[in-house]
Coordinates of C-alpha atoms in Angstrom, one line a residue:
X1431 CA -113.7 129.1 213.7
X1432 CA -111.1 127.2 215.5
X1433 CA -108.1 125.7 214.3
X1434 CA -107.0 123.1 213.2
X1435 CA -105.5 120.7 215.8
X1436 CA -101.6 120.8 215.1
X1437 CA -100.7 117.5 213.7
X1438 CA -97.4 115.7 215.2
X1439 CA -94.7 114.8 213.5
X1440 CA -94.3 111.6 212.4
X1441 CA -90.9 109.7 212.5
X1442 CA -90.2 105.9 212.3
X1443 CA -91.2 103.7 215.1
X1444 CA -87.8 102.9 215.4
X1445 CA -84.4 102.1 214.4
X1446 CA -83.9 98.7 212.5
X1447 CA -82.8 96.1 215.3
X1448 CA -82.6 98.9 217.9
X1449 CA -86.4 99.3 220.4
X1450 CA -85.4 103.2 220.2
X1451 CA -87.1 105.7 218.0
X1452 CA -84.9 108.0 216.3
X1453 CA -84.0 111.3 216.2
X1454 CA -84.9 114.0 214.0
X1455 CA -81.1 114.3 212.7
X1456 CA -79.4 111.3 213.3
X1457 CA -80.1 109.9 209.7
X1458 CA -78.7 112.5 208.1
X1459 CA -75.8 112.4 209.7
X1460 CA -75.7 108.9 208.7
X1461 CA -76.0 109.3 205.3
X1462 CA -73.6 112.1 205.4
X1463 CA -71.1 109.9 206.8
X1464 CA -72.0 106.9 204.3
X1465 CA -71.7 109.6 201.3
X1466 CA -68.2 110.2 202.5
X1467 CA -66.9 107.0 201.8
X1468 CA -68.8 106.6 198.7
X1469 CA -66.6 109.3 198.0
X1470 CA -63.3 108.4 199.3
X1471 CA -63.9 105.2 197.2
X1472 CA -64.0 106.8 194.4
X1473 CA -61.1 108.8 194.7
X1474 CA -59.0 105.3 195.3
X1475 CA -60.8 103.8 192.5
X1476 CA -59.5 106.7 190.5
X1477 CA -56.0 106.4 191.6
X1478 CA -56.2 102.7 191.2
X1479 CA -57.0 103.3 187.9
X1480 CA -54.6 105.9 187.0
X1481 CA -51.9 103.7 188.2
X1482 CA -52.9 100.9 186.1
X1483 CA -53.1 102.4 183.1
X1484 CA -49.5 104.1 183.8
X1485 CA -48.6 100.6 184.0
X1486 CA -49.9 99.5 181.0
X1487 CA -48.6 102.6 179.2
X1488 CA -45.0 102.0 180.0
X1489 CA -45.5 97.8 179.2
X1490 CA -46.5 99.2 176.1
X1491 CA -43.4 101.6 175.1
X1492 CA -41.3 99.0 176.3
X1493 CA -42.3 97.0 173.4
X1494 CA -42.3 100.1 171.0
X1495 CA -40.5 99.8 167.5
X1496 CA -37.1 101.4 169.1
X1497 CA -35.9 104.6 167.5
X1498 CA -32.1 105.7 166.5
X1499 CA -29.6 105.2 169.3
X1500 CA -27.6 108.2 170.2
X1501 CA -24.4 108.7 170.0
X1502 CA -23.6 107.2 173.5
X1503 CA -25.7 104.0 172.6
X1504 CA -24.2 103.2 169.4
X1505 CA -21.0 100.9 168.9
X1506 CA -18.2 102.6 168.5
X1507 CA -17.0 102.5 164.7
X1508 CA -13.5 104.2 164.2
X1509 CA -12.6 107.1 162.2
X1510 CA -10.0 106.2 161.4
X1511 CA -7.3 103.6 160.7
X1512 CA -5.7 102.5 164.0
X1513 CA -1.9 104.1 164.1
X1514 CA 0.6 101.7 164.0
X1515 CA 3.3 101.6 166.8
X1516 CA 7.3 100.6 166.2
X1517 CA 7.4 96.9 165.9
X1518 CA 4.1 95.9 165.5
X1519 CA 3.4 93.8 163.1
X1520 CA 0.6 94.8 160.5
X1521 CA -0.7 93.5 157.3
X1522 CA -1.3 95.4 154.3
X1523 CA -2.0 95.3 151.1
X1524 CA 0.4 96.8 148.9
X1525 CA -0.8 99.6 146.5
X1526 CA -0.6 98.9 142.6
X1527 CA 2.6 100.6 141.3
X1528 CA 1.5 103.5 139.4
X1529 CA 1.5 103.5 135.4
X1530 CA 4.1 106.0 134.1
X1531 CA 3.0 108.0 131.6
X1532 CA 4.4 107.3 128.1
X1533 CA 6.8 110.2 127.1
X1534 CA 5.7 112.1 124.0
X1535 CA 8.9 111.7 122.2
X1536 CA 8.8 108.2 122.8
X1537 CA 5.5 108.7 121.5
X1538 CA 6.2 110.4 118.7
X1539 CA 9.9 108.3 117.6
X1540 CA 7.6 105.2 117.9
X1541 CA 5.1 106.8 115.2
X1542 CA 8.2 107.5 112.7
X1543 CA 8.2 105.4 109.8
X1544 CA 11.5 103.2 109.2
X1545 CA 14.1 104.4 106.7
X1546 CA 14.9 100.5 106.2
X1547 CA 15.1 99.7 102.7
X1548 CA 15.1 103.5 101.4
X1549 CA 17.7 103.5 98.1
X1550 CA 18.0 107.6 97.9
X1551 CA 20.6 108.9 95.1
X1552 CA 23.9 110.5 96.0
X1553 CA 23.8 113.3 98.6
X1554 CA 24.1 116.8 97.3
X1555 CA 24.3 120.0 100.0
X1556 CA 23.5 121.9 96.8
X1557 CA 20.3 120.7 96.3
X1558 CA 19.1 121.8 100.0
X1559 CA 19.6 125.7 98.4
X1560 CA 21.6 128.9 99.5
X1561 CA 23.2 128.5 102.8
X1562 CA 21.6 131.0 104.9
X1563 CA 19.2 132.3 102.6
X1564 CA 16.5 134.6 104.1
X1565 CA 13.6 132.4 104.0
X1566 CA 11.8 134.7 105.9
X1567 CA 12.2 138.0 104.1
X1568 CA 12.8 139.6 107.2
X1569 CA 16.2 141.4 105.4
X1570 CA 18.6 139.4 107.7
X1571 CA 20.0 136.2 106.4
X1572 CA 19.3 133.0 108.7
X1573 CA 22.6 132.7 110.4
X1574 CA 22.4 136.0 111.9
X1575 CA 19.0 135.1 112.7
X1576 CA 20.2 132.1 114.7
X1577 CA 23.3 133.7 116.4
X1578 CA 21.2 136.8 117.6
X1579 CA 18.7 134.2 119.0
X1580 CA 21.0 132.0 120.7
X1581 CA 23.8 134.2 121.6
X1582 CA 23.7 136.0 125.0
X1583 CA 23.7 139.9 125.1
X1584 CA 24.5 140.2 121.4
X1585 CA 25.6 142.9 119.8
X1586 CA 24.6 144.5 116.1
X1587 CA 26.7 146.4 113.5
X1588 CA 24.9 149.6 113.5
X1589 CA 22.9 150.2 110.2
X1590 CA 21.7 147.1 109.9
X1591 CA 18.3 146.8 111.6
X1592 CA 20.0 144.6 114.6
X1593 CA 20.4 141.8 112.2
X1594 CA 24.5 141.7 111.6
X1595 CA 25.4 140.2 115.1
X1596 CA 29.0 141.1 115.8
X1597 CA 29.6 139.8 119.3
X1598 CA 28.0 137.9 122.0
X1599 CA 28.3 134.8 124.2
X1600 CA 27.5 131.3 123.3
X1601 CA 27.1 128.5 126.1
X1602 CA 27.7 125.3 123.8
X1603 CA 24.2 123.5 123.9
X1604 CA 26.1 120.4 123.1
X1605 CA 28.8 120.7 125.5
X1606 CA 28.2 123.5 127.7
X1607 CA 31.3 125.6 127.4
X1608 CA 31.2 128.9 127.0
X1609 CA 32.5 131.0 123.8
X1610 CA 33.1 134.3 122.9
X1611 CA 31.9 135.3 119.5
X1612 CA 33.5 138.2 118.0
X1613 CA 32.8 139.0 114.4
X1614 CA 35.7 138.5 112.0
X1615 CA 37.5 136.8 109.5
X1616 CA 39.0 134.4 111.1
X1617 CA 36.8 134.5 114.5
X1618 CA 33.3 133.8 113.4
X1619 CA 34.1 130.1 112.3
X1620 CA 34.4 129.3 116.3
X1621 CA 30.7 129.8 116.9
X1622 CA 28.6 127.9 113.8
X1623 CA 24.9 126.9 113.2
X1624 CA 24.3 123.6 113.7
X1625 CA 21.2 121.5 111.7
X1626 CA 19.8 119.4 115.0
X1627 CA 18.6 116.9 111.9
X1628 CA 22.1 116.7 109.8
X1629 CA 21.2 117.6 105.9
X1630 CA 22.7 114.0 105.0
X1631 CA 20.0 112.6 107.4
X1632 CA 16.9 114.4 106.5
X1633 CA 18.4 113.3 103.1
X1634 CA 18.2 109.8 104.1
X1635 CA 14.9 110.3 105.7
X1636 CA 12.7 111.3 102.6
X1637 CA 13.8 114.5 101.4
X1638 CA 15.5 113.3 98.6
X1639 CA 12.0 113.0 97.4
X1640 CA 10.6 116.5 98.1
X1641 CA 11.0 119.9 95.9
X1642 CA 14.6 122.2 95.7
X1643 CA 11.9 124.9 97.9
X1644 CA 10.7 122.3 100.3
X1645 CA 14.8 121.3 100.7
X1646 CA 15.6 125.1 101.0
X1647 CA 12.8 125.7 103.2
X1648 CA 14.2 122.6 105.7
X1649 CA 17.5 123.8 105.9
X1650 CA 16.8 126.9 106.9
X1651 CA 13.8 126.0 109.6
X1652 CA 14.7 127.4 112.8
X1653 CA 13.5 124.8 114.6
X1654 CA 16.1 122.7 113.3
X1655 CA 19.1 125.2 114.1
X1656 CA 21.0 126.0 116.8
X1657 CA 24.4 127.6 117.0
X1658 CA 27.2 125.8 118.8
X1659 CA 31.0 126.0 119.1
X1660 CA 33.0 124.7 116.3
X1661 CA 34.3 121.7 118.2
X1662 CA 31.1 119.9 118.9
X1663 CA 29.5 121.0 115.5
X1664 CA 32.6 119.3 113.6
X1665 CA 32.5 115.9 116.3
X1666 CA 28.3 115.6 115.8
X1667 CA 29.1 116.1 111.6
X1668 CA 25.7 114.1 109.8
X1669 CA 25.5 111.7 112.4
X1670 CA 22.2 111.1 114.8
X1671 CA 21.9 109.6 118.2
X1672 CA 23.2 105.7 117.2
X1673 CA 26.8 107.2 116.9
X1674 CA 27.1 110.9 118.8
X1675 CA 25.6 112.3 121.8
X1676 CA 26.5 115.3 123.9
X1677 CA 28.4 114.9 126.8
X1678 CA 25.7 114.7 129.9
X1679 CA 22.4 113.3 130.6
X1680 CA 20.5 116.9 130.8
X1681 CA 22.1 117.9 127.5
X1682 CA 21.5 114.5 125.5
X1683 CA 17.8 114.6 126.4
X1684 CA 17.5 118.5 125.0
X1685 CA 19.7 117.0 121.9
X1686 CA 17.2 114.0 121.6
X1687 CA 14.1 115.6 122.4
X1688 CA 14.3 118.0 119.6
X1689 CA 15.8 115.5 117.3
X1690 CA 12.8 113.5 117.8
X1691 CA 10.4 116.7 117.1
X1692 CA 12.1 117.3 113.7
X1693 CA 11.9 113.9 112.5
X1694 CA 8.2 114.1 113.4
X1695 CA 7.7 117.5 111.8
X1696 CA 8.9 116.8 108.5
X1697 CA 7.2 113.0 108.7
X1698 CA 11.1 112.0 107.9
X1699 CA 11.7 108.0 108.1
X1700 CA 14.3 107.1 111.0
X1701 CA 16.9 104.9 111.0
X1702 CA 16.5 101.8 113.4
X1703 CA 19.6 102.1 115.0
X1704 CA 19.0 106.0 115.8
X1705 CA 15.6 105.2 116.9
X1706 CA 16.9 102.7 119.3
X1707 CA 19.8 105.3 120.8
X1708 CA 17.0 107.7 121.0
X1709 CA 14.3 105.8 122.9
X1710 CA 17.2 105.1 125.7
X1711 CA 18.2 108.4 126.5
X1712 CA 14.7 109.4 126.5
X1713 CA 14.0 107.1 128.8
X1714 CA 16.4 108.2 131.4
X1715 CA 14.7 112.2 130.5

């Protein structure tokens, strides 16, 4: 059996606008070629692209809500008040003056009820009760109570339960001289107890009214004694602020300071004119 007669190959007659037939690889190379730039098209199309919407991206952010400045950014605000240099002229307000607080003596002398129009009977030391009578019923009368308070390093008669003071050394609260107390008959009298509130003056005040106990109890009150020297016990006598005050500023405001809380203790009336005397050393305390 014979073969089959081989059977050529059949190409195009030829080339568009060209008389030549073409070759068996010349269109693919063509195509190749034409694939390429499809290709590098693309790839600039890409870019193109990519660089547009970079564009658009930062157009956008430019018009973004902005967020908190930093610290470089933001206006300067000072910490603080600007100093102010020698000569310059600055204007201030001035500061309110402060309010001083109200003393509490004035306090309390302003509370005190007048003695103005009071009629009490005839003063009577008797009816204020034993001098010196132990109140306490701690054995030792109150004189010797007082002096072996105020006295500095006192000294006791031995046997007595340190209550017989038989010497020490008194700085005059009134005055502030000193004295040497020495026990005796007729030493003694030069260091006294004083009644900050005179008798007569409590007398005055409302206790004409109270009970011989509540009297008694009054006059011996330690809070309303204090020893002092026989001169300045004699010069203050009954009288209050209005007509005697101790020598210095210091030792008028101690006087008038506890003046002021034994009128307020005992709820005693006050007379205008020692309530006046009081309020203006107290107000140079």
């Amino acid at each position: 059996m014979n073969a089959p007669p081989a059977r050529a190959q059949s190409w195009p007659s030829t080339t568009a606008g060209s008389g030549e037939s073409p070759k068996p690889g010349a269109d693919t190379a063509s195509r190749w070629g034409r694939a390429k730039w499809w290709v590098l098209g693309g790839v600039v199309v890409l870019c193109i692209g990519g660089a547009f919407a970079a564009g658009y991206a930062t157009g956008q952010a430019s018009h973004a809500v902005p967020t908190a400045q930093s610290d470089s950014d933001a206006p300067a605000v000072p910490s603080e008040a600007p100093s102010q240099e020698t000569g310059a002229s600055t204007s201030t307000t001035p500061d309110a003056s402060p309010v001083p607080p109200v003393s509490p003596w004035i306090d309390s002398l302003d509370s005190l009820s007048s003695a103005a129009g009071n009629t009490p009977p005839a003063y009577d030391r008797a009816l204020f009760g034993q001098p010196w009578a132990d109140v306490d019923r701690n054995g030792c009368d109150t004189r010797n109570d007082i002096l072996g308070r105020d006295l500095v390093d006192p000294e006791f008669k031995v046997g007595t339960g340190d209550c017989k003071v038989i010497y020490g050394t008194l700085t005059d609260p009134y005055d502030a001289t000193t004295v040497e107390f020495v026990s005796g008959t007729t030493t003694s009298v030069l260091v006294q107890i004083d009644h900050v509130v005179a008798l007569a003056a409590a007398w005055r005040g409302g206790a004409y009214a109270w009970t011989d106990e509540e009297r008694e109890t009054f006059a011996n009150d330690p809070v309303n004694l204090i020893a002092s020297s026989q001169k300045t016990n004699q010069a203050k006598s009954d009288h209050g602020p209005a007509e005697w005050l101790p020598s210095t500023g210091v030792l008028q405001c101690r006087y008038v300071q506890q003046w002021v809380e034994v009128y307020d203790l005992y709820d005693l009336s006050v007379d205008e004119e020692d309530r006046a005397a009081a309020r203006d050393v107290l107000q140079q305390c």
